[in-house]
Coordinates of N, CA and C in Angstrom, one line a residue:
M136 N 141.8 -76.2 -37.9 CA 140.8 -74.9 -37.4 C 141.3 -75.6 -36.0
N137 N 140.5 -77.1 -35.5 CA 140.3 -77.6 -33.8 C 141.7 -77.5 -33.1
C138 N 142.9 -77.4 -33.8 CA 144.0 -76.9 -33.2 C 144.4 -75.4 -32.4
F139 N 143.8 -74.9 -33.9 CA 144.0 -73.6 -33.5 C 143.2 -72.5 -32.0
L140 N 141.8 -72.9 -32.4 CA 140.9 -73.2 -31.5 C 141.7 -73.5 -29.7
T141 N 142.1 -75.1 -29.7 CA 142.7 -75.1 -29.0 C 143.9 -74.2 -28.1
S142 N 144.6 -74.0 -29.0 CA 145.5 -73.4 -29.2 C 145.4 -71.8 -27.9
R143 N 144.2 -71.4 -28.7 CA 143.1 -69.4 -28.0 C 142.7 -70.5 -26.8
W144 N 142.2 -70.9 -26.4 CA 141.6 -72.3 -25.1 C 143.0 -72.2 -24.2
K145 N 144.2 -72.9 -24.6 CA 145.5 -73.2 -23.7 C 145.8 -71.5 -23.2
C146 N 145.8 -70.8 -24.3 CA 146.1 -69.3 -24.1 C 145.9 -68.8 -22.5
L147 N 143.9 -68.3 -23.5 CA 143.1 -68.4 -22.3 C 143.4 -69.1 -20.9
C148 N 143.6 -70.2 -20.8 CA 143.6 -70.9 -19.1 C 145.2 -70.4 -18.8
L149 N 145.9 -70.3 -19.7 CA 147.1 -69.9 -19.1 C 146.9 -68.6 -18.0
V150 N 146.4 -67.8 -19.1 CA 145.7 -65.8 -18.7 C 144.7 -65.8 -16.8
S151 N 144.1 -66.6 -17.8 CA 143.0 -66.8 -16.2 C 144.0 -67.7 -15.0
L152 N 144.2 -68.5 -14.7 CA 145.7 -69.2 -13.6 C 146.2 -68.0 -13.6
L153 N 146.7 -67.2 -13.8 CA 147.9 -66.4 -13.5 C 147.2 -65.6 -12.5
F154 N 145.9 -64.9 -13.2 CA 145.1 -63.8 -12.1 C 144.9 -63.8 -11.4
A155 N 144.0 -65.3 -11.3 CA 143.4 -66.3 -10.1 C 144.2 -66.9 -9.2
G156 N 145.8 -66.7 -9.3 CA 147.0 -67.8 -8.4 C 148.3 -66.5 -8.3
C157 N 147.2 -65.2 -8.1 CA 147.5 -63.8 -7.4 C 147.6 -63.9 -6.1
S158 N 148.7 -64.1 -5.4 CA 148.5 -64.3 -3.7 C 149.4 -63.1 -2.7
S159 N 149.7 -62.4 -1.7 CA 150.6 -61.9 -1.0 C 152.0 -62.5 -1.4
A160 N 153.2 -62.5 -0.9 CA 154.9 -62.7 -1.5 C 154.8 -63.6 -0.3
P161 N 155.1 -65.0 -0.5 CA 155.8 -66.2 0.1 C 156.8 -65.9 1.4
Q162 N 157.1 -66.4 2.1 CA 158.8 -66.1 2.7 C 160.0 -66.7 1.3
D163 N 159.7 -67.3 0.4 CA 161.1 -68.3 -0.1 C 160.2 -67.2 -1.2
M164 N 160.4 -66.2 -1.1 CA 159.6 -65.3 -3.0 C 160.8 -64.7 -3.8
P165 N 161.1 -65.8 -4.2 CA 162.1 -65.6 -6.2 C 162.6 -63.3 -5.8
D166 N 164.4 -63.4 -5.9 CA 164.5 -62.3 -6.8 C 163.7 -61.5 -8.1
V167 N 163.2 -60.8 -7.9 CA 162.6 -60.3 -9.0 C 162.9 -59.1 -9.2
A168 N 162.7 -58.5 -10.1 CA 163.0 -57.3 -10.7 C 162.3 -56.5 -12.2
P169 N 161.6 -54.9 -11.9 CA 160.6 -54.5 -12.6 C 161.0 -54.6 -13.9
V170 N 159.9 -54.4 -14.7 CA 160.0 -55.0 -15.6 C 158.7 -54.3 -16.8
S171 N 159.7 -52.9 -17.4 CA 158.3 -52.4 -18.3 C 159.0 -52.0 -19.7
G172 N 157.9 -51.7 -20.8 CA 158.3 -51.7 -21.6 C 157.2 -51.1 -22.6
T173 N 157.5 -51.6 -23.8 CA 156.1 -51.0 -25.0 C 156.8 -52.6 -25.8
V174 N 155.2 -51.9 -26.0 CA 154.9 -53.1 -27.5 C 154.1 -52.6 -29.0
T175 N 154.7 -52.8 -29.5 CA 154.3 -52.7 -30.8 C 154.1 -53.3 -31.9
L176 N 153.4 -53.4 -33.3 CA 152.7 -54.4 -34.0 C 152.9 -53.6 -35.8
D177 N 153.7 -53.6 -36.3 CA 154.2 -52.6 -37.9 C 154.6 -51.5 -37.3
G178 N 154.8 -51.4 -36.2 CA 155.4 -50.0 -35.9 C 154.5 -49.1 -34.7
N179 N 153.2 -49.4 -34.5 CA 152.4 -48.8 -34.1 C 152.5 -49.7 -32.9
P180 N 151.7 -48.6 -31.9 CA 151.4 -49.3 -30.3 C 150.5 -50.4 -31.1
L181 N 150.7 -51.2 -29.4 CA 149.2 -52.9 -29.7 C 148.7 -52.4 -27.8
P182 N 147.6 -51.8 -27.9 CA 147.1 -51.8 -27.2 C 146.0 -53.0 -26.7
Y183 N 146.0 -52.6 -25.5 CA 145.5 -54.1 -24.4 C 145.5 -55.3 -25.4
A184 N 147.3 -55.8 -25.2 CA 147.2 -56.8 -25.0 C 148.0 -57.7 -23.5
T185 N 148.0 -59.1 -23.7 CA 148.5 -59.7 -23.1 C 149.4 -60.4 -22.5
I186 N 150.6 -59.7 -21.9 CA 152.0 -59.4 -21.8 C 152.8 -61.2 -20.5
V187 N 153.4 -62.3 -20.8 CA 153.5 -62.9 -20.3 C 154.6 -63.4 -20.3
F188 N 155.8 -62.9 -19.2 CA 157.3 -63.7 -18.7 C 157.2 -65.0 -18.1
Q189 N 157.0 -66.0 -18.8 CA 157.5 -67.5 -18.0 C 159.0 -68.1 -17.6
P190 N 159.1 -68.1 -16.8 CA 160.8 -68.8 -17.0 C 161.0 -70.3 -16.8
T191 N 162.0 -70.3 -17.2 CA 161.6 -72.1 -17.3 C 161.4 -72.6 -15.9
D192 N 161.6 -72.1 -15.0 CA 161.5 -73.1 -13.6 C 160.7 -71.7 -12.6
G193 N 159.5 -72.2 -12.8 CA 159.6 -70.5 -11.5 C 158.2 -69.7 -12.3
R194 N 157.3 -69.1 -11.5 CA 156.4 -68.4 -11.6 C 156.6 -67.4 -12.3
P195 N 155.0 -67.3 -14.2 CA 155.0 -66.7 -14.4 C 154.6 -65.1 -13.5
S196 N 155.3 -64.1 -15.2 CA 154.7 -62.4 -14.5 C 153.9 -62.1 -15.4
N197 N 152.9 -61.2 -15.6 CA 152.0 -61.1 -16.8 C 151.8 -59.4 -16.9
G198 N 151.4 -59.3 -17.7 CA 150.7 -57.1 -17.6 C 150.0 -57.5 -19.0
Q199 N 149.6 -56.1 -19.0 CA 148.6 -55.7 -19.8 C 148.6 -54.8 -21.0
T200 N 149.2 -54.2 -21.6 CA 149.1 -53.2 -22.7 C 148.6 -52.1 -22.5
D201 N 148.2 -50.6 -22.3 CA 148.0 -49.7 -22.4 C 147.7 -49.2 -23.6
A202 N 146.8 -48.7 -24.0 CA 146.0 -47.0 -25.3 C 147.1 -47.2 -26.1
E203 N 148.6 -46.7 -24.9 CA 149.8 -46.2 -26.2 C 150.8 -47.5 -26.1
G204 N 150.7 -48.5 -25.7 CA 151.1 -50.3 -26.2 C 151.9 -50.2 -24.5
K205 N 151.6 -49.5 -24.0 CA 153.3 -49.7 -22.1 C 152.9 -50.8 -21.7
Y206 N 153.2 -51.6 -21.3 CA 153.4 -52.2 -19.8 C 153.7 -52.5 -18.9
D207 N 153.3 -52.7 -17.9 CA 154.3 -52.8 -16.6 C 154.2 -54.5 -15.9
L208 N 155.0 -55.1 -16.0 CA 154.3 -56.4 -15.2 C 154.4 -56.9 -13.5
H209 N 153.4 -58.0 -13.6 CA 153.4 -57.9 -12.0 C 154.2 -59.6 -11.8
F210 N 155.1 -58.9 -10.2 CA 154.9 -61.1 -10.5 C 153.6 -62.1 -9.6
N211 N 153.6 -60.7 -8.7 CA 151.4 -61.1 -8.1 C 150.7 -60.1 -7.7
Q212 N 150.4 -60.2 -7.2 CA 149.7 -58.6 -6.3 C 149.8 -58.0 -6.0
D213 N 150.8 -58.3 -5.0 CA 151.8 -57.3 -4.2 C 152.7 -57.0 -4.5
T214 N 153.9 -57.6 -6.0 CA 154.6 -57.2 -6.2 C 154.7 -57.1 -7.8
M215 N 155.4 -55.7 -8.1 CA 155.5 -55.9 -9.7 C 157.5 -56.1 -9.9
G216 N 157.4 -56.5 -11.4 CA 158.7 -56.8 -11.8 C 158.3 -58.9 -12.1
A217 N 159.4 -59.7 -12.6 CA 159.1 -60.6 -12.5 C 161.0 -61.7 -12.6
E218 N 160.6 -61.9 -12.4 CA 161.8 -63.4 -12.1 C 163.1 -63.2 -12.6
L219 N 164.0 -62.6 -11.4 CA 165.6 -62.9 -12.8 C 165.9 -64.3 -13.5
G220 N 166.2 -64.3 -14.8 CA 166.3 -64.6 -15.6 C 165.8 -64.9 -16.6
S221 N 166.1 -65.5 -17.6 CA 165.7 -66.1 -18.9 C 164.0 -66.5 -19.0
H222 N 163.3 -65.9 -19.9 CA 161.8 -66.2 -20.4 C 161.5 -66.3 -21.5
Q223 N 160.7 -67.3 -21.6 CA 160.0 -67.0 -22.7 C 158.4 -66.6 -23.3
V224 N 158.5 -65.3 -24.0 CA 157.5 -64.7 -23.7 C 156.1 -64.4 -24.5
I225 N 154.9 -64.1 -24.4 CA 154.1 -64.7 -24.9 C 152.7 -63.3 -24.9
I226 N 152.4 -63.3 -26.1 CA 152.0 -61.9 -25.9 C 150.3 -61.8 -27.2
T227 N 149.7 -62.3 -27.0 CA 148.1 -62.2 -27.4 C 147.2 -61.0 -26.9
T228 N 145.6 -60.7 -28.2 CA 144.7 -60.0 -28.2 C 144.3 -60.7 -28.2
Y229 N 143.7 -62.1 -28.0 CA 142.9 -62.9 -27.9 C 142.1 -62.2 -26.3
R230 N 140.7 -62.0 -26.4 CA 139.9 -62.3 -25.2 C 138.7 -62.4 -25.6
E231 N 138.2 -63.4 -24.7 CA 136.7 -63.6 -24.7 C 135.8 -63.2 -24.7
F232 N 136.0 -62.2 -23.4 CA 135.2 -61.3 -22.7 C 135.6 -60.7 -23.1
D233 N 135.1 -59.1 -22.4 CA 134.9 -58.2 -21.9 C 135.4 -57.9 -20.8
H234 N 136.0 -56.7 -21.0 CA 136.5 -56.6 -18.9 C 135.7 -55.9 -18.5
P235 N 135.5 -56.3 -17.5 CA 134.4 -55.4 -16.1 C 134.6 -54.3 -16.1
S236 N 136.0 -54.2 -15.9 CA 136.2 -52.8 -14.8 C 136.6 -51.7 -16.1
D237 N 137.0 -52.2 -17.5 CA 137.7 -51.0 -18.6 C 136.9 -50.9 -19.2
S238 N 136.4 -49.6 -20.1 CA 135.3 -50.1 -21.0 C 136.3 -51.0 -22.3
N239 N 137.6 -49.9 -22.2 CA 137.9 -49.4 -23.2 C 138.4 -51.0 -23.6
V240 N 138.7 -52.2 -22.3 CA 139.1 -53.6 -23.5 C 137.9 -54.6 -23.5
K241 N 137.9 -54.8 -24.6 CA 136.3 -55.5 -25.4 C 136.8 -56.9 -25.7
A242 N 136.5 -57.8 -25.7 CA 136.2 -59.2 -26.1 C 137.3 -59.2 -27.7
S243 N 138.1 -59.2 -28.1 CA 138.3 -59.4 -29.5 C 139.4 -61.0 -29.8
P244 N 139.5 -60.6 -31.4 CA 140.3 -62.4 -31.9 C 141.3 -62.0 -31.5
E245 N 142.0 -62.8 -31.7 CA 143.6 -63.1 -31.6 C 143.8 -62.4 -33.7
L246 N 145.2 -61.1 -32.9 CA 145.6 -60.5 -34.6 C 146.9 -61.0 -34.2
L247 N 147.7 -61.5 -33.4 CA 148.9 -62.2 -33.8 C 149.4 -62.8 -34.6
P248 N 150.2 -63.4 -35.1 CA 150.4 -64.5 -35.4 C 151.2 -65.9 -34.2
A249 N 151.1 -66.7 -34.1 CA 151.0 -67.9 -33.8 C 152.7 -67.7 -33.2
K250 N 153.4 -67.2 -33.9 CA 155.0 -67.2 -32.7 C 155.0 -66.0 -32.3
Y251 N 153.7 -65.5 -31.6 CA 154.1 -64.6 -30.7 C 153.0 -65.1 -29.4
H252 N 152.3 -66.0 -29.6 CA 151.4 -66.8 -28.9 C 151.3 -67.9 -28.1
S253 N 150.8 -68.6 -29.2 CA 151.1 -70.0 -28.4 C 152.1 -71.5 -29.3
K254 N 152.8 -70.2 -30.2 CA 154.3 -71.1 -30.0 C 155.7 -69.5 -30.2
S255 N 154.6 -69.1 -29.2 CA 156.1 -67.8 -29.0 C 157.8 -68.0 -29.3
E256 N 157.9 -67.4 -30.1 CA 159.4 -67.5 -30.3 C 160.2 -66.4 -30.1
L257 N 159.1 -66.0 -28.6 CA 159.9 -64.5 -28.0 C 160.6 -64.7 -26.7
T258 N 162.1 -64.2 -26.4 CA 162.7 -64.7 -25.4 C 162.9 -63.1 -24.7
A259 N 163.3 -63.3 -23.5 CA 163.4 -62.4 -22.9 C 164.9 -62.5 -21.7
T260 N 165.0 -61.9 -21.1 CA 166.1 -61.9 -20.4 C 165.9 -60.5 -19.4
V261 N 165.0 -60.7 -18.3 CA 165.3 -59.8 -17.0 C 166.5 -60.2 -15.9
E262 N 166.9 -59.0 -15.4 CA 167.9 -58.1 -15.0 C 168.1 -57.8 -13.6
P263 N 169.0 -57.5 -13.0 CA 168.9 -56.9 -11.2 C 169.0 -55.4 -11.3
G264 N 167.9 -54.4 -10.9 CA 167.7 -54.0 -10.9 C 166.3 -53.7 -12.2
G265 N 166.2 -51.8 -12.7 CA 165.1 -52.2 -14.0 C 165.3 -52.5 -14.9
N266 N 164.0 -52.8 -15.9 CA 164.2 -53.8 -17.3 C 163.5 -52.8 -17.8
E267 N 163.7 -52.5 -19.0 CA 163.3 -51.7 -19.4 C 163.2 -52.7 -21.0
I268 N 162.2 -53.8 -22.0 CA 161.7 -54.5 -22.6 C 160.9 -54.0 -23.2
S269 N 160.9 -53.9 -24.7 CA 160.1 -53.7 -25.7 C 160.1 -54.5 -26.5
F270 N 158.9 -55.0 -27.4 CA 158.2 -55.7 -28.6 C 158.1 -55.1 -29.6
D271 N 158.6 -54.9 -31.3 CA 158.4 -54.5 -31.9 C 158.0 -56.0 -33.3
L272 N 156.7 -56.0 -33.0 CA 155.6 -57.3 -33.6 C 155.9 -57.2 -35.1
K273 N 155.3 -58.1 -36.0 CA 154.8 -57.7 -36.7 C 154.5 -58.7 -37.9
S274 N 153.2 -58.0 -38.2 CA 152.2 -59.1 -38.5 C 151.8 -60.5 -39.8
K275 N 153.0 -59.8 -40.0 CA 153.1 -61.0 -41.6 C 155.0 -61.7 -41.0

């Protein structure tokens, strides 16, 4: 159980750092491309989940699904998308606190198996141009 809480805490810290690190585009910004898609769980839209694309070397991009499970990734505060190349993908529903500006986003336990977050097996490749990358997750 302690390991499970530690994994949750690490995931929460990662997501918090991603949002805290948002800033203007630096001079040496890597090539990025728009990424959007839909996340479903057992065939149903997965609302208000956090999704992170982590490249092997580079800055992660993140987003949140809406009520219909749709997401758009943000590279930073001013730039939509993700770095080109291969990414490990993390999807989590865990939130320790209610979202201050969105009454639909409440604190919630993790609904997904570890293979989608703390021990993620998900991968994706971001290519130049638009990328529509969807995930159909299974609860078991």
